[in-house]
Short mmCIF file of C-alpha atoms in Angstrom, two decimals:
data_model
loop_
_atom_site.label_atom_id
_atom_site.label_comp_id
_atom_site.label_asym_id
_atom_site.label_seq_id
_atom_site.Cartn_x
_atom_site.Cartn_y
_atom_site.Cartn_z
CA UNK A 978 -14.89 -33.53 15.65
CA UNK A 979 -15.66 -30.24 16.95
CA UNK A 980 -16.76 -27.56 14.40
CA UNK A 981 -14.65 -24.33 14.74
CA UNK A 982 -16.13 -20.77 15.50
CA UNK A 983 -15.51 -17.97 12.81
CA UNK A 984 -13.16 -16.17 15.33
CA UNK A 985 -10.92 -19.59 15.92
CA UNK A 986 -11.48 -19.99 12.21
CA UNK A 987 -10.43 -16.25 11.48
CA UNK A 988 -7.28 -16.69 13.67
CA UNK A 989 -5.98 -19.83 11.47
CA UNK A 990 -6.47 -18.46 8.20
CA UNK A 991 -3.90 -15.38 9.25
CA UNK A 992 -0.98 -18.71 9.15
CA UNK A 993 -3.36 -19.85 5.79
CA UNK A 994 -2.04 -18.28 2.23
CA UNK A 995 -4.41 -17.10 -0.18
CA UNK A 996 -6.88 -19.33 2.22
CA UNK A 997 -10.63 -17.89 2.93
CA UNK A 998 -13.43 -18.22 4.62
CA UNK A 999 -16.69 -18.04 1.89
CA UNK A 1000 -19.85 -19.33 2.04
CA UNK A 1001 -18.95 -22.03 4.75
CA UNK A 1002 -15.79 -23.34 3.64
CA UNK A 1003 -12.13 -22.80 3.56
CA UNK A 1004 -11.53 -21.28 -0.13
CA UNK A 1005 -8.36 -20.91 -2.46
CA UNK A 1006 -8.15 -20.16 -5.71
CA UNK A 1007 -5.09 -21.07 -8.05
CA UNK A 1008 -4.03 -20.36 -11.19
CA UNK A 1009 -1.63 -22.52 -13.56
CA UNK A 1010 -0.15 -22.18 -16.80
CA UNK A 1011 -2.73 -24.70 -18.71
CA UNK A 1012 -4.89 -28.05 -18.03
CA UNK A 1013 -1.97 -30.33 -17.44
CA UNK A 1014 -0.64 -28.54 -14.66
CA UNK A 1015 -3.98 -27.83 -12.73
CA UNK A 1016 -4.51 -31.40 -13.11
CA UNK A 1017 -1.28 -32.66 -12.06
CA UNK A 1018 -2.12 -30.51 -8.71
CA UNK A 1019 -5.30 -31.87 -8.59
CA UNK A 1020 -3.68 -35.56 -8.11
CA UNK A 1021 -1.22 -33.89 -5.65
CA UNK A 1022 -3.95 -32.72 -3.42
CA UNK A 1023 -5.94 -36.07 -4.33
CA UNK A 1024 -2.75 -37.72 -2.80
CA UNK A 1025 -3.29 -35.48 0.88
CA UNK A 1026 -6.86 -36.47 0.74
CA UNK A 1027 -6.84 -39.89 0.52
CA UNK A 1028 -4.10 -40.09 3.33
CA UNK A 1029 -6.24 -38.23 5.78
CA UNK A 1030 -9.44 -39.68 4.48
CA UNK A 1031 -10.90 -35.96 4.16
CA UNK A 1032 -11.62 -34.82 0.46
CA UNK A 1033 -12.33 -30.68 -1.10
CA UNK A 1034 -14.11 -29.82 -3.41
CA UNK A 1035 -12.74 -29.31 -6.27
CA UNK A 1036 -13.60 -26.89 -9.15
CA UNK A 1037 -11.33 -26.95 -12.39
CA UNK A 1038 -11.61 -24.99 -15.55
CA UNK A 1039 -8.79 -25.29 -17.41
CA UNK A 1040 -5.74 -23.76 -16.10
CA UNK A 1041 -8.01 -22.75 -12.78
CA UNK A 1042 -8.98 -24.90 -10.21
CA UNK A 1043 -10.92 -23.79 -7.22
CA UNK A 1044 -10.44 -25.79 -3.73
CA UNK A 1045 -13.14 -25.89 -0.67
CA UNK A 1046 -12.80 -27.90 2.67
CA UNK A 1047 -15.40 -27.95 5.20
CA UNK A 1048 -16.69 -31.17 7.28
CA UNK A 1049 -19.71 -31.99 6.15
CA UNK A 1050 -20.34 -34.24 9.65
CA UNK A 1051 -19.52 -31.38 11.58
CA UNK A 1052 -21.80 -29.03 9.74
CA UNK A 1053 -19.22 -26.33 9.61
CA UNK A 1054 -15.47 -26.23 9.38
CA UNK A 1055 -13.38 -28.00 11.89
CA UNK A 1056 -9.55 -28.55 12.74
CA UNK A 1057 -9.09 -31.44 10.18
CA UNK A 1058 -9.52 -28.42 7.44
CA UNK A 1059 -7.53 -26.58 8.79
CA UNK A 1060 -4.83 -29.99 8.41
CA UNK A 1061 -5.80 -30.76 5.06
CA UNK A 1062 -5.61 -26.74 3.81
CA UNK A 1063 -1.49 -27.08 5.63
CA UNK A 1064 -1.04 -29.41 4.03
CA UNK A 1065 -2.23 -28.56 0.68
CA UNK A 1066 0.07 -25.05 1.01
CA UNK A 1067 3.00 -27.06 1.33
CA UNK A 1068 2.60 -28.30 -2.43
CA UNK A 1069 3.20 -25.18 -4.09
CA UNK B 197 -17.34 -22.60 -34.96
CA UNK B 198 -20.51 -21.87 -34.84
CA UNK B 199 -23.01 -22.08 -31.75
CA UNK B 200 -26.24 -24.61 -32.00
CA UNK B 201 -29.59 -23.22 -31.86
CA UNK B 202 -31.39 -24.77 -28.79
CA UNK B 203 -33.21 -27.31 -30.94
CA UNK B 204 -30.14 -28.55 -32.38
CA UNK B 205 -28.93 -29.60 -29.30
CA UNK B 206 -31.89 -31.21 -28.28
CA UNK B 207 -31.57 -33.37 -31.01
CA UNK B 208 -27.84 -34.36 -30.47
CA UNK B 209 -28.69 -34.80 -26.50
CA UNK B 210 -31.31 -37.59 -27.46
CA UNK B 211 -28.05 -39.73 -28.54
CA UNK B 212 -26.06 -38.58 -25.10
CA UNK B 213 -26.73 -40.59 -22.54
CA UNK B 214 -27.17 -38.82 -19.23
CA UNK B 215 -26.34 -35.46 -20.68
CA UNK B 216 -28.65 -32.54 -20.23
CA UNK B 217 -28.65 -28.71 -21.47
CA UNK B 218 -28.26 -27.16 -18.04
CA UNK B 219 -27.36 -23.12 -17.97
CA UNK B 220 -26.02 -23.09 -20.85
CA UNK B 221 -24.14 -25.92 -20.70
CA UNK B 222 -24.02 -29.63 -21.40
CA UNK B 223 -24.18 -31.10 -18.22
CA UNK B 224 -24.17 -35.15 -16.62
CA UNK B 225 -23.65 -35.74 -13.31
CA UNK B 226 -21.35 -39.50 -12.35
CA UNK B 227 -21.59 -41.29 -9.34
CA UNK B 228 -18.29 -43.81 -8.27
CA UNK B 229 -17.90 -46.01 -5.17
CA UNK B 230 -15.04 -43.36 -3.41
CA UNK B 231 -12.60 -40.76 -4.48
CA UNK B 232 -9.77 -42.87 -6.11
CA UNK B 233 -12.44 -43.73 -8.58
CA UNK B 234 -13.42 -40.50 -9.59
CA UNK B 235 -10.36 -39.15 -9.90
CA UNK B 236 -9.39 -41.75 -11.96
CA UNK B 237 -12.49 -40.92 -14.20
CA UNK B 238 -11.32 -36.95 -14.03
CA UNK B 239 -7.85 -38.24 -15.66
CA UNK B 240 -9.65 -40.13 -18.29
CA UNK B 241 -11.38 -37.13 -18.96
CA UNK B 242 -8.38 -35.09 -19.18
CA UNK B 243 -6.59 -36.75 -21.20
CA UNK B 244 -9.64 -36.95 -23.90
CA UNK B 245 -9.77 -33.09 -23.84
CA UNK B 246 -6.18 -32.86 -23.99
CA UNK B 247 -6.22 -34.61 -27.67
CA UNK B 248 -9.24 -32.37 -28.98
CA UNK B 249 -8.07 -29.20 -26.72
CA UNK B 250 -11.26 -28.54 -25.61
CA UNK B 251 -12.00 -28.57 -21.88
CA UNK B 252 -15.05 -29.49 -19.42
CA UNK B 253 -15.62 -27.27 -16.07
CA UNK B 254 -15.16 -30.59 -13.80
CA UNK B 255 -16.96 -30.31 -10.20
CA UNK B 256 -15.55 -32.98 -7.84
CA UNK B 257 -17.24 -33.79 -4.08
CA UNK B 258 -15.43 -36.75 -3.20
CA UNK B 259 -17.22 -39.70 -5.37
CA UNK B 260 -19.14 -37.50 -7.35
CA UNK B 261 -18.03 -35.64 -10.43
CA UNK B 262 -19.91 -33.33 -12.53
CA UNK B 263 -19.26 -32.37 -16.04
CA UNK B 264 -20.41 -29.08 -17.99
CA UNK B 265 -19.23 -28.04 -21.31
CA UNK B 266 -19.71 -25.33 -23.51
CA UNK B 267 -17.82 -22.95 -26.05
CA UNK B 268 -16.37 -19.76 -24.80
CA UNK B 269 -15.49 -18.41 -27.77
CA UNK B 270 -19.12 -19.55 -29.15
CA UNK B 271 -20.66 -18.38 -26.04
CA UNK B 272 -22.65 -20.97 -26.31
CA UNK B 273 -22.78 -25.11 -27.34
CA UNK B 274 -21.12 -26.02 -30.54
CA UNK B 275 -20.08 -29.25 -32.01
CA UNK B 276 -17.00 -29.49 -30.36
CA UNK B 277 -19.35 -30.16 -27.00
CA UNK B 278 -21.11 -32.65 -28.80
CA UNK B 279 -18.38 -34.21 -29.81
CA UNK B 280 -16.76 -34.20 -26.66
CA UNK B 281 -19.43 -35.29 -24.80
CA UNK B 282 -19.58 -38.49 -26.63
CA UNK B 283 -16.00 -39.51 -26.56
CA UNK B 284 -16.62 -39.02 -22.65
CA UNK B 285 -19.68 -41.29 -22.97
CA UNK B 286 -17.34 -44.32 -24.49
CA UNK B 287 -15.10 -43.84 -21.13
CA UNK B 288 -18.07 -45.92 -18.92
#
């Protein structure tokens, strides 16, 4: 698995939502209305991750959560990010 | 509710397993065999600080999960942590 430069990185976050590139990972924030429904999303995205056996970060406080997807084999970010961060988008 | 003076907590932490006073938070750090486990841990959680409405920041890298809590309207540790932190501690 490849790692991606910025420029092919920069190029698939223009067809990425709210998706950025920050401090070496693919970010998005999100905002819900309280606790239960960040952590309903979280088990949606846990859901995606375990079917493509590649896992975010995750960040929650409260009704925020904070996602981040690099490959930590590939030292960087590579196209199975890019995958996971589709796929992710399609949930809300 | 009122915040605890540093030495307070340090007396309550010496009943916490695992928990420390980290930046101004109570902090303890988990370690599970894959994902599927520590999400189900993070729902556990969840549903804990859904009955006392008081919610950790919850850090999630695959099988790890990290836990911090602290009063925002204390701006600082109050019972409620304490409190919190030990119903957590009956979850494992």
């Amino acid at each position: 698995m490849e790692r991606l430069s910025e420029k092919e990185i920069l190029i698939q976050l223009q067809n990425l939502n709210g998706w950025t590139l920050n401090e070496g990972a693919l970010e998005k924030p999100y905002l819900f209305k309280d606790f239960k429904e960040a952590l309903a999303f979280i088990n949606e995205v846990g859901i995606l991750a375990e079917e493509v056996n590649h896992h975010p970060e995750i960040f929650n406080v409260y009704h925020k959560v904070r996602l981040r997807l690099s490959t930590h084999d590939a030292n960087g970010i590579t196209i199975k990010d890019i995958d996971l961060a589709e796929k992710i988008s399609t949930l809300q």
